[in-house]
Structure formats: structure tokens, C-alpha cells
Coordinates of N, CA and C in Angstrom, one line a residue:
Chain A
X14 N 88.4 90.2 77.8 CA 88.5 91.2 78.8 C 87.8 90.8 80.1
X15 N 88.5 91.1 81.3 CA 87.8 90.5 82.0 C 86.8 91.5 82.6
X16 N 85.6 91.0 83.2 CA 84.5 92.3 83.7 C 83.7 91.7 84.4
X17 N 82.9 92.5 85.3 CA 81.2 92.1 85.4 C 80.1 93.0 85.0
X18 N 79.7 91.9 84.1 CA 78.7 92.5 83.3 C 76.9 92.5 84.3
X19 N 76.5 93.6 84.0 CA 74.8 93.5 84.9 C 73.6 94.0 83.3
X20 N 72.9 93.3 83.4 CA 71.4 93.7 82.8 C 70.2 93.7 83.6
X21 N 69.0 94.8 82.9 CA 69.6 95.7 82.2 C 70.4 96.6 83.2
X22 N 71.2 97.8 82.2 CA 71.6 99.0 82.7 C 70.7 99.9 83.4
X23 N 69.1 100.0 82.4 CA 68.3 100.9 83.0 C 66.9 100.4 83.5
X24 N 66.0 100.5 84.1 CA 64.8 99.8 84.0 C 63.6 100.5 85.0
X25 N 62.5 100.9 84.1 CA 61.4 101.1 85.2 C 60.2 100.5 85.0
X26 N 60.3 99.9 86.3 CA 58.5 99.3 86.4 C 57.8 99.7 87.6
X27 N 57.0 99.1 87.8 CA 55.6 99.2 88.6 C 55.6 98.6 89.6
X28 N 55.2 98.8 90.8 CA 54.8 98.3 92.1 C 54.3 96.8 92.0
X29 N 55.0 95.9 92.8 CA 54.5 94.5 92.4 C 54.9 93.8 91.4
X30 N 55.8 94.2 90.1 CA 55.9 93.0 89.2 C 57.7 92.6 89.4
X31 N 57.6 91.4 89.4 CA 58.7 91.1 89.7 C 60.0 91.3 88.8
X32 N 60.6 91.0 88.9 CA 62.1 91.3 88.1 C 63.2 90.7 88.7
X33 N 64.1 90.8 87.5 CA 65.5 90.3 88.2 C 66.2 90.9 87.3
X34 N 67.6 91.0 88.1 CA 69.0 91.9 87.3 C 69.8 91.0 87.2
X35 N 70.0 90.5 86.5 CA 71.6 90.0 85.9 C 72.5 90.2 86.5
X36 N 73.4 89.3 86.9 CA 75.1 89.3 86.6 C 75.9 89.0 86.7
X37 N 77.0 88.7 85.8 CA 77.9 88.1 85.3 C 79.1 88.0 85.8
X38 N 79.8 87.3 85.5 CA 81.2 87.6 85.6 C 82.5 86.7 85.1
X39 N 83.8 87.5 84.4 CA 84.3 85.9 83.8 C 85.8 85.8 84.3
X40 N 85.5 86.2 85.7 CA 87.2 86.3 86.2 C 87.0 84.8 86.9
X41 N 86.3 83.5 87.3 CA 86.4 82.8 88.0 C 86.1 82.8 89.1
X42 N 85.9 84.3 89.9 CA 85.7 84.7 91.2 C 84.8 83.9 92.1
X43 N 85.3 83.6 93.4 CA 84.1 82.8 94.1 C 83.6 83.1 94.6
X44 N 84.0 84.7 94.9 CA 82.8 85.6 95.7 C 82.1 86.6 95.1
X45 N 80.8 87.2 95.2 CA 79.8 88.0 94.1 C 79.3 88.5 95.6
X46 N 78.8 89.9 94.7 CA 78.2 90.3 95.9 C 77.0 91.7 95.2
X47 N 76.0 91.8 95.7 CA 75.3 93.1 95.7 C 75.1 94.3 96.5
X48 N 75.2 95.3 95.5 CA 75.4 96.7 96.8 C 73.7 97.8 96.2
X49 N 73.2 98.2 97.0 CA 72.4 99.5 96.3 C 73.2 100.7 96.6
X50 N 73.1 101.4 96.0 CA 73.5 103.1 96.6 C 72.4 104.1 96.2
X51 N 72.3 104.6 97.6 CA 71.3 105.4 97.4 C 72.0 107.0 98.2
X52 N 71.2 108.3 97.4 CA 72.3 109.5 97.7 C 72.2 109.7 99.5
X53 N 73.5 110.2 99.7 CA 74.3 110.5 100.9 C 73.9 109.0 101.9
X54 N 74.2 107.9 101.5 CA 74.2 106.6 102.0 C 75.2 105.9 101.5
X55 N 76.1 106.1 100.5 CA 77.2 105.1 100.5 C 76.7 104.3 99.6
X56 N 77.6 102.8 100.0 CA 77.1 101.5 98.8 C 76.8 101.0 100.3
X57 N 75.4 99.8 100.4 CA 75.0 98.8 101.7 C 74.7 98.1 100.9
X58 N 75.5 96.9 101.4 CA 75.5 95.6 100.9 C 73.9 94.7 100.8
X59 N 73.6 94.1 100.0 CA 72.4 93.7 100.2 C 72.6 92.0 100.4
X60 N 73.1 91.3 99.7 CA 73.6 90.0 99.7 C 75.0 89.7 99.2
X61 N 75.7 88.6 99.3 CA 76.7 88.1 98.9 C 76.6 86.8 99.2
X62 N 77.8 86.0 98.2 CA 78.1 84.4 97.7 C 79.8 84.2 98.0
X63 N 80.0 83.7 98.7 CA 81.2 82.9 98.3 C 81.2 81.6 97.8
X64 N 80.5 81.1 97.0 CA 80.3 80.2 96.4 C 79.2 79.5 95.7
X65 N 79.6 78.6 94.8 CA 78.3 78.5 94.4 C 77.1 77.7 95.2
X66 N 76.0 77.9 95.3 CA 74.9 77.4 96.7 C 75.1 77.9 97.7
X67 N 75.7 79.1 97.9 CA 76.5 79.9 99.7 C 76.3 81.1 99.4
X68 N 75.1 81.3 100.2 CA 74.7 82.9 99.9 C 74.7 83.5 101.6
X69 N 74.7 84.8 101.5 CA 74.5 85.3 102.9 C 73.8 86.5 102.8
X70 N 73.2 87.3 103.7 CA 72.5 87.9 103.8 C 73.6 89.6 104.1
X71 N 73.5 90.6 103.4 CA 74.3 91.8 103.7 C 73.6 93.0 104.8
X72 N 73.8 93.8 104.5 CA 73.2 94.6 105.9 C 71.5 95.3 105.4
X73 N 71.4 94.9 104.3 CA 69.8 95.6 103.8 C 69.1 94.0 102.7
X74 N 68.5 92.9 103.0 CA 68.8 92.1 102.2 C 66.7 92.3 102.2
X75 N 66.0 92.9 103.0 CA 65.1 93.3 102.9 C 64.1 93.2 101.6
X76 N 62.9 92.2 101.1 CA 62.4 92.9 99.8 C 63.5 91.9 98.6
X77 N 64.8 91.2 98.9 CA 65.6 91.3 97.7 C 65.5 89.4 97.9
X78 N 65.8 88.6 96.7 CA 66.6 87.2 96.8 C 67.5 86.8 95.9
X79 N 68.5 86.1 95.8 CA 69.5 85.7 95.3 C 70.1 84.2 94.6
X80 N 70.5 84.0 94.0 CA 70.6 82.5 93.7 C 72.0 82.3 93.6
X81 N 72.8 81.4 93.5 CA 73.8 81.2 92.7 C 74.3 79.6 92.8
X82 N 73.8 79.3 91.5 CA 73.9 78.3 90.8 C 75.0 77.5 89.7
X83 N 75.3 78.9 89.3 CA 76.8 78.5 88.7 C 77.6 80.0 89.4
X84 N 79.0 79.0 89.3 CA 80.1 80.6 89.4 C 80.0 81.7 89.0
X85 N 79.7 82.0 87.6 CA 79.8 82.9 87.1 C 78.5 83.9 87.4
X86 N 77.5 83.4 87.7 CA 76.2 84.1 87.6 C 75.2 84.5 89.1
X87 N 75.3 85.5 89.5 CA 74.9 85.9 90.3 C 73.5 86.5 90.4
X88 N 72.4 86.3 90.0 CA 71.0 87.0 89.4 C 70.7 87.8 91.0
X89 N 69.7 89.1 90.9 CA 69.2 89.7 92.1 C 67.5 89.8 91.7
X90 N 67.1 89.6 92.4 CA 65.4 88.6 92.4 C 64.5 90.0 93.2
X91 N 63.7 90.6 92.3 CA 63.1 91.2 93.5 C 61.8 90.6 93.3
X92 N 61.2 89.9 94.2 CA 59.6 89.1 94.1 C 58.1 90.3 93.7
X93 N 58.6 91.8 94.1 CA 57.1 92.1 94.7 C 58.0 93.6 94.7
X94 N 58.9 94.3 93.6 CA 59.2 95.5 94.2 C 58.3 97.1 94.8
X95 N 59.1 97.1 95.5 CA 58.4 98.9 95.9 C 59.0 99.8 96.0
X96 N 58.2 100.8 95.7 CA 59.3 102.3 95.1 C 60.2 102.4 96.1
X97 N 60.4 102.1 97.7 CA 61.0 102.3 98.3 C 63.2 101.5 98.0
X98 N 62.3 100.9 96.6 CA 63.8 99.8 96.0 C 64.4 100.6 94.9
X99 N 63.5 101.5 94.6 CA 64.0 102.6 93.6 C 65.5 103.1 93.9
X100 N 67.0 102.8 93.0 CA 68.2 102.8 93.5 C 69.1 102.6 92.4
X101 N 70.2 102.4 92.8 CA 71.1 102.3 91.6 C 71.5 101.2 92.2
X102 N 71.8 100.0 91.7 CA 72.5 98.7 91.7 C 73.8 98.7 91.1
X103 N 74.6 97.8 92.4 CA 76.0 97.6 91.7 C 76.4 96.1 92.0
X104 N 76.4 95.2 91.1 CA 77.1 93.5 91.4 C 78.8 94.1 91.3
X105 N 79.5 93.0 92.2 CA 80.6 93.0 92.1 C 81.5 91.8 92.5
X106 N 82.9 91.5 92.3 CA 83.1 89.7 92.3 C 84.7 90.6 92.8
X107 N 84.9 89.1 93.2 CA 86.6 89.4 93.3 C 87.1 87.6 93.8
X108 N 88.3 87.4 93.9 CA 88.4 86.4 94.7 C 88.1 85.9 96.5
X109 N 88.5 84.7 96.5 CA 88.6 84.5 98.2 C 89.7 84.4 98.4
X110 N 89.6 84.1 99.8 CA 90.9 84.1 100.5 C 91.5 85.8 101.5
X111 N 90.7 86.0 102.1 CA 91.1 87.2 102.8 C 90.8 88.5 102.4
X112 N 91.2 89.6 102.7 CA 90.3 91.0 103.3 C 90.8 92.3 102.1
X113 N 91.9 91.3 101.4 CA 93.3 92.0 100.4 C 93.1 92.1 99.0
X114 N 92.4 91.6 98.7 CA 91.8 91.5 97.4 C 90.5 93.2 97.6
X115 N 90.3 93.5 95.9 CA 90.0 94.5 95.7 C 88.6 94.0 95.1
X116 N 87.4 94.4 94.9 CA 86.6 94.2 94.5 C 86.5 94.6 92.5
X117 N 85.9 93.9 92.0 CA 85.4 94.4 90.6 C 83.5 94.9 91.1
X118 N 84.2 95.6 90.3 CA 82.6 96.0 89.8 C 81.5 95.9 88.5
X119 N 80.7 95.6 88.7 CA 79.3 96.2 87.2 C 79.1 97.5 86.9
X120 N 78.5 97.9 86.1 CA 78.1 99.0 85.6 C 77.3 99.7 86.0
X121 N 76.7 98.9 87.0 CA 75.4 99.4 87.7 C 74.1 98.9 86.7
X122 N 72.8 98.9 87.3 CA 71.3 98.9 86.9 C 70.8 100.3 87.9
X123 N 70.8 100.8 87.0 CA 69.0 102.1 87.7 C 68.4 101.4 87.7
X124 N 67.1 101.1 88.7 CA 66.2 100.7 89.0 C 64.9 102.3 89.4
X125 N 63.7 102.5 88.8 CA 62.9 102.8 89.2 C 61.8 102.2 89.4
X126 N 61.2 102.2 90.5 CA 59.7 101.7 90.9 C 58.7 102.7 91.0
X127 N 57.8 102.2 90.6 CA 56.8 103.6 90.4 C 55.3 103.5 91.1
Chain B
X19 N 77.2 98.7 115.7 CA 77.2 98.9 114.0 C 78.6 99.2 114.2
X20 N 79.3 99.1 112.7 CA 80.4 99.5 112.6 C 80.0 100.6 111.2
X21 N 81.0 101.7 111.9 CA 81.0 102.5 111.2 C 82.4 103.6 110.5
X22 N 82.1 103.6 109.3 CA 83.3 104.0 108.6 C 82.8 105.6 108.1
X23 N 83.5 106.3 108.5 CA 83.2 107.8 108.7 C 83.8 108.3 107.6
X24 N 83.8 109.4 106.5 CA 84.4 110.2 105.4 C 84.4 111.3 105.9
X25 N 85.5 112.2 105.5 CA 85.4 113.5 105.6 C 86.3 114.4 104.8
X26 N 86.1 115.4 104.2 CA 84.6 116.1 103.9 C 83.7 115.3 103.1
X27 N 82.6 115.9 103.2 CA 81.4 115.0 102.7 C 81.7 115.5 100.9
X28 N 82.5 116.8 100.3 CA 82.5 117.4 98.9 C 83.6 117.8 99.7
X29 N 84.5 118.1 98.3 CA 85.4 119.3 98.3 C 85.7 119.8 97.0
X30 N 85.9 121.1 96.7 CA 85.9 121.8 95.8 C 87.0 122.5 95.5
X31 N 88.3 122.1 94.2 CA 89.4 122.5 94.1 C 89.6 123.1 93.0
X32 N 90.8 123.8 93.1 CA 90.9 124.0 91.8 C 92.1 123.5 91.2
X33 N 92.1 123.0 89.6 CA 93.4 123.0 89.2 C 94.5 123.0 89.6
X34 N 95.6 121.8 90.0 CA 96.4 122.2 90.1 C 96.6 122.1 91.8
X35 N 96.0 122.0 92.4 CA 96.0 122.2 94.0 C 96.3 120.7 94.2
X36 N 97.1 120.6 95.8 CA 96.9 119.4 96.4 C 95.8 119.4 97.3
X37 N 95.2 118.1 97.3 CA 94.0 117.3 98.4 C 94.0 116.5 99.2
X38 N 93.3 116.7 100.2 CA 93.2 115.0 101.3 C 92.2 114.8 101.7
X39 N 91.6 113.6 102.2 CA 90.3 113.7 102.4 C 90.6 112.2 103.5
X40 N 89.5 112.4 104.3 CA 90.0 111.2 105.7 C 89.0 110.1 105.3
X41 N 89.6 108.6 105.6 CA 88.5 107.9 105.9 C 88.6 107.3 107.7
X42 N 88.1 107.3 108.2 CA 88.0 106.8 110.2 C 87.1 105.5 110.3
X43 N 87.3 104.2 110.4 CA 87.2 103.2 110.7 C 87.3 103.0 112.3
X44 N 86.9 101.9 112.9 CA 87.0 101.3 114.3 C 88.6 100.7 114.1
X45 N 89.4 100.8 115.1 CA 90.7 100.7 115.3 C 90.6 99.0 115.9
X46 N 89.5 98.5 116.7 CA 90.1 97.4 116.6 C 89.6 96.0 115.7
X47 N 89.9 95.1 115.5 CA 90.1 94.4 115.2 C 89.9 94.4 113.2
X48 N 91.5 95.1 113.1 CA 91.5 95.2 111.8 C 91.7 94.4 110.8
X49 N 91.1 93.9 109.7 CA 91.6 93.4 108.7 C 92.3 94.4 107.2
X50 N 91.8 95.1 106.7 CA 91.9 95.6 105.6 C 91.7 97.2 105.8
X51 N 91.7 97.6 104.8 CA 91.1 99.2 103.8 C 91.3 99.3 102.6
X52 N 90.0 99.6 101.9 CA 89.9 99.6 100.7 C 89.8 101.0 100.3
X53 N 90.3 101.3 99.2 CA 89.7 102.7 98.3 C 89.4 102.6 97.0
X54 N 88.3 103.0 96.5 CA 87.6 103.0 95.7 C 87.5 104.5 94.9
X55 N 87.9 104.3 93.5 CA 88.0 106.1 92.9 C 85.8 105.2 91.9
X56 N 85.0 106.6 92.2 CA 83.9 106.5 91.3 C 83.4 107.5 90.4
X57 N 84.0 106.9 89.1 CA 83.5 108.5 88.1 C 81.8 108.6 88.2
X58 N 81.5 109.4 88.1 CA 79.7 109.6 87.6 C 79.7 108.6 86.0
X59 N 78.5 107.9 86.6 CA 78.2 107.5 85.5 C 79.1 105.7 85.0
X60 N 80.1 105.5 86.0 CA 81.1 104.2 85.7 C 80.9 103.4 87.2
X61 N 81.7 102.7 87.0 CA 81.4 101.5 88.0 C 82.7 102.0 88.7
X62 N 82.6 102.3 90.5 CA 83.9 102.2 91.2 C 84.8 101.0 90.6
X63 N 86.0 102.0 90.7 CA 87.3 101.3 90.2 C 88.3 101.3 91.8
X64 N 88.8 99.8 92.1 CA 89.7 99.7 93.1 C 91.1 100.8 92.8
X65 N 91.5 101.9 93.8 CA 92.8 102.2 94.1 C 93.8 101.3 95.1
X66 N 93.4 101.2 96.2 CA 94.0 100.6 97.3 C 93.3 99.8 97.5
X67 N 94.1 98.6 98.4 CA 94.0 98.0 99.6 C 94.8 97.8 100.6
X68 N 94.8 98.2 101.6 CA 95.8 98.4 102.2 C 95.8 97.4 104.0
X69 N 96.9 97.1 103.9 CA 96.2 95.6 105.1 C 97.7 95.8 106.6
X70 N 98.4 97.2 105.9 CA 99.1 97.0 107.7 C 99.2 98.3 107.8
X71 N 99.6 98.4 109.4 CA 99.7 99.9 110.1 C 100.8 100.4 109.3
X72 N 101.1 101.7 109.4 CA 102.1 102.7 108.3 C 102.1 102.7 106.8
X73 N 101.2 101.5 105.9 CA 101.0 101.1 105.2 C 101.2 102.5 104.1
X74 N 102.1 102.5 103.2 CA 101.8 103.6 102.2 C 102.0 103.5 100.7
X75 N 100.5 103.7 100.1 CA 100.6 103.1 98.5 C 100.8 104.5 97.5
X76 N 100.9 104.1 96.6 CA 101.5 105.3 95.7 C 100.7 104.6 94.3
X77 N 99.6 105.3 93.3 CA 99.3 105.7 92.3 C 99.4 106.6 91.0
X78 N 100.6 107.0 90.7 CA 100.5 107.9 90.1 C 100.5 109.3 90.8
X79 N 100.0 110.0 90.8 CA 99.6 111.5 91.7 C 98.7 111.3 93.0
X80 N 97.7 110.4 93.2 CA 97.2 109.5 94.6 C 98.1 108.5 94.9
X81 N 97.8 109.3 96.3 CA 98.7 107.7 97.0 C 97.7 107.9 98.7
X82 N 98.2 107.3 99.5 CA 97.6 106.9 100.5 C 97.7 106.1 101.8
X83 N 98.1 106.6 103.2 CA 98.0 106.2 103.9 C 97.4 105.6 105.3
X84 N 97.8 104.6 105.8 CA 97.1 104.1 106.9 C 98.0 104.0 108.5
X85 N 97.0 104.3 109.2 CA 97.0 104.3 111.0 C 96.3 103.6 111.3
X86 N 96.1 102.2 111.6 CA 95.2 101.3 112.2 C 94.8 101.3 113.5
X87 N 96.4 102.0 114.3 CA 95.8 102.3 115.8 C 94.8 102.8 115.9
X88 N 94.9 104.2 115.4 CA 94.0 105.1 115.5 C 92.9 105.2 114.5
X89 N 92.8 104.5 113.3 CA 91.5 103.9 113.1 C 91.2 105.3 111.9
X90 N 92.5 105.4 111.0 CA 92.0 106.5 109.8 C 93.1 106.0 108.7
X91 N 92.4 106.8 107.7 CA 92.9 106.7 106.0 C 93.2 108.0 105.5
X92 N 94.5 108.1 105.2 CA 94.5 109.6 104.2 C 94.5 109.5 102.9
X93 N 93.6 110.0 101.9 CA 94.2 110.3 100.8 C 94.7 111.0 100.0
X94 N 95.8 111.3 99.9 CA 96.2 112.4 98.7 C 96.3 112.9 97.3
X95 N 95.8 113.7 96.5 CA 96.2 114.1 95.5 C 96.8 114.9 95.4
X96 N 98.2 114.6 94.0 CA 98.7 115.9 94.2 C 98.6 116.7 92.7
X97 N 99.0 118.0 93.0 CA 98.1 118.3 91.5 C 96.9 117.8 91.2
X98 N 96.0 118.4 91.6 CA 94.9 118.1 91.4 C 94.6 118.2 89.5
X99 N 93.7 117.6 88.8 CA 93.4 117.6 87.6 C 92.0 117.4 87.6
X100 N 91.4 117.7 86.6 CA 89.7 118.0 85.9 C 89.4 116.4 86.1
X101 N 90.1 115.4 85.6 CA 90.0 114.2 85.6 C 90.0 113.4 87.0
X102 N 90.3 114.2 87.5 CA 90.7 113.6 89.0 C 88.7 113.9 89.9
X103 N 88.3 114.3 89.3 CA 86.7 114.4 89.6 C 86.2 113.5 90.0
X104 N 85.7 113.1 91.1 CA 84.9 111.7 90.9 C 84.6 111.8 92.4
X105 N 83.6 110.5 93.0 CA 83.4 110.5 94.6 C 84.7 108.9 94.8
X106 N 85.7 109.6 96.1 CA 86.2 108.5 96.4 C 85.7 107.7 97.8
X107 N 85.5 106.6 98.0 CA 85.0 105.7 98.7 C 86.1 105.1 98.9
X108 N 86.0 104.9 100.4 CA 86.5 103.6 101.5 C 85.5 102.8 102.2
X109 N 86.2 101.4 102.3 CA 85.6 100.4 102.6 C 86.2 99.7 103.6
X110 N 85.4 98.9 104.6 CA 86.5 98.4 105.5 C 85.6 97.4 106.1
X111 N 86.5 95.8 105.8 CA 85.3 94.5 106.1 C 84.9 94.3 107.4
X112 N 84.1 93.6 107.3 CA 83.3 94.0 108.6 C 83.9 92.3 109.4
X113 N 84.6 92.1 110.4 CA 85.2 91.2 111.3 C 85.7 90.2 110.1
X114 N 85.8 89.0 110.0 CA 86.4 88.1 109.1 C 85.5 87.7 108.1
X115 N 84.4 88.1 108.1 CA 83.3 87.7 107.0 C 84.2 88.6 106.0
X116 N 82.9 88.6 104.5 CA 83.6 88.9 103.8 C 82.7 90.1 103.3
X117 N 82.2 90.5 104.4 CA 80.9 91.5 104.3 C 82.3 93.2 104.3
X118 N 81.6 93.9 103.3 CA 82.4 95.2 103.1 C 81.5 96.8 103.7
X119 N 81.5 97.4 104.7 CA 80.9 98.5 104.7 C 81.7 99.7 104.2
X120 N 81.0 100.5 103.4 CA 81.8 101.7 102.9 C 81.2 103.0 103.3
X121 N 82.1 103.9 103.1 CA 81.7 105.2 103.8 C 81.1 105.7 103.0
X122 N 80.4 106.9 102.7 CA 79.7 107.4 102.1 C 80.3 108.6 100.9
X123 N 81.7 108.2 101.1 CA 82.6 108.9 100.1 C 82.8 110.3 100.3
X124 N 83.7 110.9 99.5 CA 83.6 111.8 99.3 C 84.3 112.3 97.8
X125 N 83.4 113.6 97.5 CA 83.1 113.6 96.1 C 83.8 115.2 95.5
X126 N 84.7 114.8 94.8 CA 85.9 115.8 94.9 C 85.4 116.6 93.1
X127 N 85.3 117.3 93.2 CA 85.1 119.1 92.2 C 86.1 119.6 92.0
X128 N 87.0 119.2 90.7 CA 88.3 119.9 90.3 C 88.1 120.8 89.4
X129 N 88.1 122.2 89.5 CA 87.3 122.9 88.4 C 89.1 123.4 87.7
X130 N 89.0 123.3 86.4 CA 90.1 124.0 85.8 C 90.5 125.6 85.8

């Protein structure tokens, strides 16, 4: 089945310890990308990849880091989080090649900071 | 900034009714429009993408169209259903990157 998978789904920790979110994907997609949504804000992009070693910076990338090292796996790095990161996380992948393509999504991660 | 506007912010129907709900993008330099249906609790699922002016897609009971002149999205349901509940989001990339801003949706209440 094809999907993108994110771990965990739920998670709360503490001011300062780091963490990272998972995620997956097994469509081949060359582009990944991360969104937070936070209420009456929409989804704002935090980072995205079109490739593997080709990251860019999205409109809130603040607090966050990224890797991608193989295709499939997109990890979201927070070094030092703060409650102010407290959010729902959504990875998502799709192909390249133009503006026409639909994105996939993850399941999302809750994130609380405390 | 570019900005992609929704409207209404909620709407609240009942059973059985038809809906529309706007999305308003910058008119120039267009590439795309995306719509996105989001149950509570699931991961936005793509409805549309829609990439030319008059553009009109058909889903089942959603369908949807586009005015790039003028820089809006309609979408319709018809017969509304309990299932049809969810926040719908548009998205619209930002110049030829592959950066996506979305509106802030809006979040549709089908009460039976």
C-alpha cells in the first residue's frame, strides 16, 4: 500500500530535550516535505527536499533541522524544543516535475512541549 | 507575502443542502490549485489540482472550479452528507519553487 508513514503519532516532552519525528515513504517520491498546523493558521511549511542531500528552508523552518539521506526517509530534528513547537505535524511526499501533482500525506505527530 | 484567503472560516449545514466555500489566491503569476478534503483526526486527502483558467473538476458530489484572472476557487457540494464533515483546504505554490502555501481552510458541520 502505498503511504507516508510518521513516528511517533503522539509525543510529549520537556523543554530542551531533543527529538526527532520520523518519516517515511514508499512511493519513490523525490520531494518530502514538512508542514505544522497550528489552530486558525492553516498548514506552514517548515522545510522541504526534492532530493536526496537538497533541502530547503519553508516559511517557519525556525527551532527545526532536516536531513535526507536516502529517498525514502525524511527525519524532522528538533535540537532544543520549546513549548512554543507544541503543534500537530504533518510529513508529506509527492513527485517532481511541476505544480500538478497532489501531495500525500502522514498521519500526523502531536507534539507537546512542556 | 503571498496570500491565499478562505472563506467562510466554518459553515454549518444541514443534511441534504448544497455548499460553496471560496478559496482567493494572487492572480498573477499562476501555476496550480490544490484542494485538500481533512477529516479530524486523518491526514488531508488530495481532491483537486487544478492548473488552467475555467478549469472544472468533478468528484462524485464535489466538484470545483477555477478563475485565475481573478484569482478564486469554488467549491461545491452537492447534497450535502454527515460524511462530508471535515476542514477543506486550498493550496497554491508559491512562484516555481515547490514551496505550497495553504489557506486556513474551511471547516464544514453537516448536521443530519
Amino acid at each position: 500500500e502505498a503511504q507516508v508513514t510518521q513516528n511517533p503519532r503522539y509525543l510529549i516532552t520537556v523543554t530542551g530535550k531533543k527529538l526527532t519525528v520520523t518519516c517515511s515513504q514508499n512511493m519513490n517520491h523525490e520531494y518530502m516535505s514538512w508542514y505544522r498546523q497550528d489552530p486558525g493558521l492553516g498548514l506552514r511549511q517548515i522545510y522541504y527536499s526534492m532530493n536526496v542531500e537538497v533541502t530547503d528552508k519553508g516559511d517557519v523552518p525556525e527551532g527545526y533541522k532536516v536531513s535526507r539521506k536516502e529517498k525514502r526517509n525524511f527525519p524532522l530534528i528538533l535540537e532544543s524544543p520549546s513549548p512554543n513547537q507544541t503543534s500537530l505535524y504533518f510529513c508529506a511526499s509527492r513527485p517532481l516535475g511541476g505544480n500538478s501533482y497532489e501531495q500525500y500525506f502522514g498521519p500526523g505527530t502531536r507534539l507537546t512541549v512542556t | 507575502i503571498l496570500n491565499v484567503e478562505q472563506s467562510p472560516q466554518s459553515l454549518h449545514v444541514q443534511e441534504g443542502d448544497s455548499t460553496n466555500f471560496t478559496c482567493s489566491f494572487p492572480s498573477s503569476n499562476f501555476y496550480a490549485l490544490h484542494w485538500y478534503r481533512w477529516e479530524t483526526a486523518k491526514s488531508p486527502e488530495a481532491l483537486f489540482v487544478m492548473t488552467l483558467n475555467g478549469d472544472e473538476k468533478k468528484k462524485g458530489r464535489i466538484s470545483a472550479t477555477l478563475n485565475t484572472k481573478e484569482g478564486y476557487s469554488y467549491l461545491y457540494i452537492k447534497g450535502s452528507q454527515p460524511e462530508d464533515s471535515a476542514t477543506y483546504l486550498c493550496a497554491f505554490p508559491m512562484d516555481s519553487s515547490y514551496k505550497l502555501i495553504f489557506g486556513s481552510g474551511t471547516r464544514l458541520l453537516v448536521r443530519p
